[in-house]
Amino acid sequence: MWSALQGRVSNRLARHFRAAPHRLPASHMPIVSFTFDDAPDSAAGEGAELLERHGGRGTFYLAGSLIGQPSDHWHGLSDDAIVRLHRAGHEIACHTFSHKSSADLDEAAMAREIERNRSYFRAIDSSIRLENFAYPYGLASVWRKPQLAKAFRSARGILPGVNSGVIDLQFLRASPLVDREIDKAGVDRYFDEAVARGGWLIFYGHDVASAPSPFGCTPDLMRHALEAAGKRHMPIVTVAEALRRIGA
């Protein structure tokens, strides 16, 4: 219980301590990134296919220990699916290998998790480079943020909102593309805010299925979000490409 409380406090502090502040250019064109966590096979299948149909590519934050493994909600994607994603231009990015929360890891343990994950994906395809990180469970650590800043270009959380003005590259805001948490009108509101503020909108989710898990979305909701981007002429880009566009 004490450890859980410490984790919540550390996560809240991490929101306010900017480990890597970066100002978006004043003339920045709004962009959107679609990201998927934890390796559901439907994200690599239906999710990637929808993105590609709309001229976009996604970022997949993967934990090596979950690859090919069943969970209560989905089956993990395979090594072959990862190679297909990578070769199609999607970004393979990093969780901790064991999917442990950063709030539960000291510096040495976090370093081991990162290296183990990098080694796993290098073994699948030597050209895969894990440049960006997402906090498992969305829980950041005020102590691990400086360490992650040395290892990754960015780290993404699950604090909703649009990234605009001065952002923290080690605590990127991301909004849920999850049927239980947002509807089409809510998706549109985020897009309108991104346009108004010239910001970078990031969505996160897990599976993409007609009967999604509590953490996933239907193809219909994802299709709506992709069409919303098209109507507003917002490029759909990976996190790595978005960082390049904002000069980070």
mmCIF file of C-alpha atoms in Angstrom:
data_model
loop_
_atom_site.group_PDB
_atom_site.id
_atom_site.type_symbol
_atom_site.label_atom_id
_atom_site.label_comp_id
_atom_site.label_asym_id
_atom_site.label_seq_id
_atom_site.Cartn_x
_atom_site.Cartn_y
_atom_site.Cartn_z
ATOM 1 C CA MET A 1 0.000 0.000 0.000
ATOM 2 C CA TRP A 2 2.845 2.378 0.905
ATOM 3 C CA SER A 3 4.598 1.549 -2.377
ATOM 4 C CA ALA A 4 1.419 2.313 -4.334
ATOM 5 C CA LEU A 5 1.068 5.645 -2.532
ATOM 6 C CA GLN A 6 4.689 6.498 -3.277
ATOM 7 C CA GLY A 7 4.081 5.674 -6.933
ATOM 8 C CA ARG A 8 1.073 7.977 -7.135
ATOM 9 C CA VAL A 9 2.963 10.818 -5.462
ATOM 10 C CA SER A 10 5.976 10.337 -7.744
ATOM 11 C CA ASN A 11 3.700 10.315 -10.803
ATOM 12 C CA ARG A 12 2.019 13.553 -9.732
ATOM 13 C CA LEU A 13 5.360 15.239 -9.082
ATOM 14 C CA ALA A 14 6.599 14.051 -12.466
ATOM 15 C CA ARG A 15 3.846 16.068 -14.162
ATOM 16 C CA HIS A 16 5.332 19.288 -12.835
ATOM 17 C CA PHE A 17 9.065 18.617 -13.075
ATOM 18 C CA ARG A 18 10.066 19.228 -16.690
ATOM 19 C CA ALA A 19 12.994 16.982 -17.479
ATOM 20 C CA ALA A 20 13.193 18.054 -21.142
ATOM 21 C CA PRO A 21 11.289 21.289 -21.881
ATOM 22 C CA HIS A 22 10.811 22.140 -25.533
ATOM 23 C CA ARG A 23 8.866 24.980 -27.139
ATOM 24 C CA LEU A 24 6.854 24.155 -30.218
ATOM 25 C CA PRO A 25 7.523 26.563 -33.092
ATOM 26 C CA ALA A 26 5.036 29.447 -33.172
ATOM 27 C CA SER A 27 4.102 28.597 -36.763
ATOM 28 C CA HIS A 28 3.710 24.907 -35.988
ATOM 29 C CA MET A 29 1.124 23.050 -38.068
ATOM 30 C CA PRO A 30 -1.132 20.795 -35.969
ATOM 31 C CA ILE A 31 -0.312 17.079 -36.223
ATOM 32 C CA VAL A 32 -1.644 13.860 -34.721
ATOM 33 C CA SER A 33 -0.037 10.588 -33.633
ATOM 34 C CA PHE A 34 -1.834 7.315 -32.957
ATOM 35 C CA THR A 35 -0.060 5.078 -30.448
ATOM 36 C CA PHE A 36 -0.718 1.557 -29.188
ATOM 37 C CA ASP A 37 0.539 -0.040 -25.983
ATOM 38 C CA ASP A 38 1.288 -3.593 -24.840
ATOM 39 C CA ALA A 39 1.212 -5.476 -28.155
ATOM 40 C CA PRO A 40 -2.342 -6.679 -28.905
ATOM 41 C CA ASP A 41 -2.327 -8.492 -32.243
ATOM 42 C CA SER A 42 -5.408 -6.535 -33.402
ATOM 43 C CA ALA A 43 -3.496 -3.262 -33.112
ATOM 44 C CA ALA A 44 -0.875 -4.602 -35.513
ATOM 45 C CA GLY A 45 -3.631 -5.963 -37.764
ATOM 46 C CA GLU A 46 -6.808 -3.871 -37.906
ATOM 47 C CA GLY A 47 -5.201 -0.803 -36.320
ATOM 48 C CA ALA A 48 -2.205 -0.652 -38.652
ATOM 49 C CA GLU A 49 -4.367 -1.363 -41.699
ATOM 50 C CA LEU A 50 -6.716 1.531 -40.886
ATOM 51 C CA LEU A 51 -3.775 3.884 -40.415
ATOM 52 C CA GLU A 52 -2.217 2.869 -43.704
ATOM 53 C CA ARG A 53 -5.505 3.331 -45.567
ATOM 54 C CA HIS A 54 -5.521 6.936 -44.346
ATOM 55 C CA GLY A 55 -1.902 7.559 -45.291
ATOM 56 C CA GLY A 56 -0.615 7.403 -41.719
ATOM 57 C CA ARG A 57 1.698 5.317 -39.586
ATOM 58 C CA GLY A 58 1.539 4.565 -35.866
ATOM 59 C CA THR A 59 3.846 4.136 -32.885
ATOM 60 C CA PHE A 60 3.727 0.807 -31.029
ATOM 61 C CA TYR A 61 5.126 0.852 -27.466
ATOM 62 C CA LEU A 62 6.076 -2.767 -26.854
ATOM 63 C CA ALA A 63 7.291 -4.826 -23.905
ATOM 64 C CA GLY A 64 9.372 -7.800 -24.990
ATOM 65 C CA SER A 65 7.932 -10.069 -22.312
ATOM 66 C CA LEU A 66 4.399 -9.659 -23.742
ATOM 67 C CA ILE A 67 5.210 -10.554 -27.351
ATOM 68 C CA GLY A 68 3.235 -13.597 -28.490
ATOM 69 C CA GLN A 69 1.660 -14.041 -25.061
ATOM 70 C CA PRO A 70 -2.061 -14.332 -24.276
ATOM 71 C CA SER A 71 -3.618 -11.954 -21.748
ATOM 72 C CA ASP A 72 -7.079 -11.647 -20.253
ATOM 73 C CA HIS A 73 -8.100 -9.376 -23.141
ATOM 74 C CA TRP A 74 -6.097 -10.269 -26.275
ATOM 75 C CA HIS A 75 -3.257 -12.302 -27.712
ATOM 76 C CA GLY A 76 0.093 -10.605 -28.066
ATOM 77 C CA LEU A 77 1.381 -9.866 -31.549
ATOM 78 C CA SER A 78 4.112 -12.062 -33.001
ATOM 79 C CA ASP A 79 7.728 -11.353 -33.936
ATOM 80 C CA ASP A 80 6.694 -11.600 -37.590
ATOM 81 C CA ALA A 81 4.003 -8.954 -37.075
ATOM 82 C CA ILE A 82 6.581 -6.641 -35.515
ATOM 83 C CA VAL A 83 8.854 -7.010 -38.536
ATOM 84 C CA ARG A 84 5.903 -6.267 -40.863
ATOM 85 C CA LEU A 85 5.036 -3.127 -38.889
ATOM 86 C CA HIS A 86 8.622 -1.932 -38.900
ATOM 87 C CA ARG A 87 9.113 -2.526 -42.621
ATOM 88 C CA ALA A 88 5.807 -0.775 -43.418
ATOM 89 C CA GLY A 89 7.075 2.389 -41.732
ATOM 90 C CA HIS A 90 5.400 2.125 -38.342
ATOM 91 C CA GLU A 91 7.520 2.957 -35.294
ATOM 92 C CA ILE A 92 8.500 0.290 -32.786
ATOM 93 C CA ALA A 93 8.996 2.001 -29.428
ATOM 94 C CA CYS A 94 9.742 1.022 -25.854
ATOM 95 C CA HIS A 95 7.947 0.024 -22.671
ATOM 96 C CA THR A 96 9.889 -1.677 -19.901
ATOM 97 C CA PHE A 97 10.699 -5.271 -20.907
ATOM 98 C CA SER A 98 8.673 -6.824 -18.089
ATOM 99 C CA HIS A 99 6.001 -4.091 -18.236
ATOM 100 C CA LYS A 100 6.859 -3.023 -14.688
ATOM 101 C CA SER A 101 5.933 0.514 -13.719
ATOM 102 C CA SER A 102 8.781 3.028 -13.740
ATOM 103 C CA ALA A 103 7.633 4.032 -10.253
ATOM 104 C CA ASP A 104 8.677 0.567 -9.006
ATOM 105 C CA LEU A 105 12.170 0.591 -10.539
ATOM 106 C CA ASP A 106 15.398 2.070 -9.238
ATOM 107 C CA GLU A 107 18.033 3.379 -11.644
ATOM 108 C CA ALA A 108 19.851 0.067 -12.078
ATOM 109 C CA ALA A 109 16.643 -1.911 -12.567
ATOM 110 C CA MET A 110 15.344 0.576 -15.144
ATOM 111 C CA ALA A 111 18.649 0.373 -17.053
ATOM 112 C CA ARG A 112 18.348 -3.426 -17.135
ATOM 113 C CA GLU A 113 14.736 -3.255 -18.361
ATOM 114 C CA ILE A 114 15.658 -0.859 -21.174
ATOM 115 C CA GLU A 115 18.664 -2.861 -22.319
ATOM 116 C CA ARG A 116 16.765 -6.154 -22.195
ATOM 117 C CA ASN A 117 13.971 -4.669 -24.315
ATOM 118 C CA ARG A 118 16.410 -3.195 -26.826
ATOM 119 C CA SER A 119 18.242 -6.509 -27.116
ATOM 120 C CA TYR A 120 14.986 -8.366 -27.684
ATOM 121 C CA PHE A 121 13.912 -6.182 -30.610
ATOM 122 C CA ARG A 122 17.405 -6.007 -32.122
ATOM 123 C CA ALA A 123 17.318 -9.796 -32.249
ATOM 124 C CA ILE A 124 14.053 -9.671 -34.231
ATOM 125 C CA ASP A 125 15.403 -7.106 -36.715
ATOM 126 C CA SER A 126 18.769 -5.427 -36.266
ATOM 127 C CA SER A 127 17.460 -2.188 -37.814
ATOM 128 C CA ILE A 128 14.853 -1.625 -35.062
ATOM 129 C CA ARG A 129 15.901 1.259 -32.828
ATOM 130 C CA LEU A 130 13.806 2.023 -29.750
ATOM 131 C CA GLU A 131 14.003 5.835 -29.681
ATOM 132 C CA ASN A 132 10.877 6.679 -27.674
ATOM 133 C CA PHE A 133 9.374 5.388 -24.440
ATOM 134 C CA ALA A 134 5.925 5.161 -22.857
ATOM 135 C CA TYR A 135 5.384 4.734 -19.129
ATOM 136 C CA PRO A 136 3.682 1.382 -18.410
ATOM 137 C CA TYR A 137 0.259 1.994 -16.839
ATOM 138 C CA GLY A 138 0.847 5.691 -17.582
ATOM 139 C CA LEU A 139 2.746 6.045 -14.302
ATOM 140 C CA ALA A 140 5.773 8.298 -14.588
ATOM 141 C CA SER A 141 8.457 8.628 -11.936
ATOM 142 C CA VAL A 142 9.993 11.931 -10.969
ATOM 143 C CA TRP A 143 13.207 9.992 -10.238
ATOM 144 C CA ARG A 144 13.343 8.081 -13.535
ATOM 145 C CA LYS A 145 12.547 10.992 -15.847
ATOM 146 C CA PRO A 146 16.139 12.347 -15.943
ATOM 147 C CA GLN A 147 17.420 8.818 -16.585
ATOM 148 C CA LEU A 148 14.950 8.271 -19.420
ATOM 149 C CA ALA A 149 15.869 11.657 -20.912
ATOM 150 C CA LYS A 150 19.385 10.316 -21.473
ATOM 151 C CA ALA A 151 18.118 7.118 -23.105
ATOM 152 C CA PHE A 152 15.150 8.270 -25.220
ATOM 153 C CA ARG A 153 14.050 11.216 -27.310
ATOM 154 C CA SER A 154 10.701 11.266 -25.496
ATOM 155 C CA ALA A 155 8.503 9.535 -22.946
ATOM 156 C CA ARG A 156 4.706 9.451 -23.202
ATOM 157 C CA GLY A 157 2.189 9.306 -20.393
ATOM 158 C CA ILE A 158 -1.616 9.131 -20.354
ATOM 159 C CA LEU A 159 -2.423 12.611 -19.056
ATOM 160 C CA PRO A 160 -5.044 13.851 -21.543
ATOM 161 C CA GLY A 161 -4.648 17.030 -23.533
ATOM 162 C CA VAL A 162 -2.905 18.607 -26.490
ATOM 163 C CA ASN A 163 0.860 19.175 -26.475
ATOM 164 C CA SER A 164 1.329 22.866 -27.241
ATOM 165 C CA GLY A 165 3.481 25.823 -26.214
ATOM 166 C CA VAL A 166 6.275 24.600 -23.939
ATOM 167 C CA ILE A 167 6.020 20.834 -23.589
ATOM 168 C CA ASP A 168 7.968 18.264 -21.593
ATOM 169 C CA LEU A 169 9.439 15.731 -23.985
ATOM 170 C CA GLN A 170 9.694 13.284 -21.082
ATOM 171 C CA PHE A 171 6.003 13.590 -20.196
ATOM 172 C CA LEU A 172 4.088 13.897 -23.452
ATOM 173 C CA ARG A 173 0.357 14.245 -23.001
ATOM 174 C CA ALA A 174 -1.813 11.586 -24.632
ATOM 175 C CA SER A 175 -5.576 11.193 -24.786
ATOM 176 C CA PRO A 176 -7.486 7.911 -24.794
ATOM 177 C CA LEU A 177 -8.829 6.417 -27.998
ATOM 178 C CA VAL A 178 -10.793 4.000 -25.862
ATOM 179 C CA ASP A 179 -14.521 3.419 -26.304
ATOM 180 C CA ARG A 180 -15.195 3.326 -22.559
ATOM 181 C CA GLU A 181 -13.544 6.720 -22.084
ATOM 182 C CA ILE A 182 -14.387 8.828 -25.131
ATOM 183 C CA ASP A 183 -17.011 9.176 -27.853
ATOM 184 C CA LYS A 184 -16.846 10.692 -31.324
ATOM 185 C CA ALA A 185 -17.764 14.160 -30.054
ATOM 186 C CA GLY A 186 -14.919 13.959 -27.532
ATOM 187 C CA VAL A 187 -12.502 12.961 -30.276
ATOM 188 C CA ASP A 188 -13.622 15.968 -32.327
ATOM 189 C CA ARG A 189 -13.081 18.310 -29.375
ATOM 190 C CA TYR A 190 -9.450 17.209 -29.081
ATOM 191 C CA PHE A 191 -8.910 17.763 -32.795
ATOM 192 C CA ASP A 192 -10.468 21.215 -32.649
ATOM 193 C CA GLU A 193 -8.253 22.132 -29.693
ATOM 194 C CA ALA A 194 -5.156 20.932 -31.560
ATOM 195 C CA VAL A 195 -6.082 23.095 -34.557
ATOM 196 C CA ALA A 196 -6.812 26.140 -32.388
ATOM 197 C CA ARG A 197 -3.527 25.828 -30.485
ATOM 198 C CA GLY A 198 -1.301 24.623 -33.324
ATOM 199 C CA GLY A 199 -0.542 21.601 -31.192
ATOM 200 C CA TRP A 200 0.489 17.977 -31.331
ATOM 201 C CA LEU A 201 -2.346 15.601 -30.482
ATOM 202 C CA ILE A 202 -1.439 12.080 -29.365
ATOM 203 C CA PHE A 203 -3.959 9.287 -28.914
ATOM 204 C CA TYR A 204 -3.206 6.075 -27.055
ATOM 205 C CA GLY A 205 -5.043 2.771 -27.040
ATOM 206 C CA HIS A 206 -4.553 -0.963 -27.068
ATOM 207 C CA ASP A 207 -6.662 -3.384 -29.109
ATOM 208 C CA VAL A 208 -8.806 -2.460 -32.123
ATOM 209 C CA ALA A 209 -11.769 -4.837 -32.299
ATOM 210 C CA SER A 210 -15.527 -4.909 -32.850
ATOM 211 C CA ALA A 211 -15.861 -5.991 -29.212
ATOM 212 C CA PRO A 212 -12.842 -4.252 -27.687
ATOM 213 C CA SER A 213 -11.368 -4.757 -24.251
ATOM 214 C CA PRO A 214 -11.949 -2.055 -21.616
ATOM 215 C CA PHE A 215 -8.675 -0.538 -22.893
ATOM 216 C CA GLY A 216 -9.344 -0.625 -26.620
ATOM 217 C CA CYS A 217 -11.490 0.864 -29.342
ATOM 218 C CA THR A 218 -13.740 -0.267 -32.144
ATOM 219 C CA PRO A 219 -12.645 0.159 -35.758
ATOM 220 C CA ASP A 220 -15.550 2.609 -36.078
ATOM 221 C CA LEU A 221 -14.140 4.974 -33.430
ATOM 222 C CA MET A 222 -10.645 4.765 -34.865
ATOM 223 C CA ARG A 223 -11.961 5.355 -38.380
ATOM 224 C CA HIS A 224 -13.796 8.440 -37.115
ATOM 225 C CA ALA A 225 -10.591 9.806 -35.575
ATOM 226 C CA LEU A 226 -8.654 9.205 -38.786
ATOM 227 C CA GLU A 227 -11.339 10.913 -40.851
ATOM 228 C CA ALA A 228 -11.366 13.811 -38.368
ATOM 229 C CA ALA A 229 -7.649 14.283 -39.017
ATOM 230 C CA GLY A 230 -8.256 14.253 -42.772
ATOM 231 C CA LYS A 231 -11.044 16.843 -42.568
ATOM 232 C CA ARG A 232 -8.674 19.173 -40.714
ATOM 233 C CA HIS A 233 -5.714 18.418 -43.005
ATOM 234 C CA MET A 234 -3.687 17.181 -40.037
ATOM 235 C CA PRO A 235 -0.774 14.867 -40.914
ATOM 236 C CA ILE A 236 -0.915 11.461 -39.196
ATOM 237 C CA VAL A 237 2.665 10.739 -38.151
ATOM 238 C CA THR A 238 4.646 8.558 -35.774
ATOM 239 C CA VAL A 239 6.014 9.999 -32.556
ATOM 240 C CA ALA A 240 9.517 9.910 -34.048
ATOM 241 C CA GLU A 241 8.389 11.879 -37.112
ATOM 242 C CA ALA A 242 6.431 14.351 -34.975
ATOM 243 C CA LEU A 243 9.551 15.042 -32.917
ATOM 244 C CA ARG A 244 11.484 15.714 -36.100
ATOM 245 C CA ARG A 245 8.792 18.134 -37.293
ATOM 246 C CA ILE A 246 8.787 20.136 -34.061
ATOM 247 C CA GLY A 247 12.588 20.308 -34.032
ATOM 248 C CA ALA A 248 13.047 18.174 -30.939
#
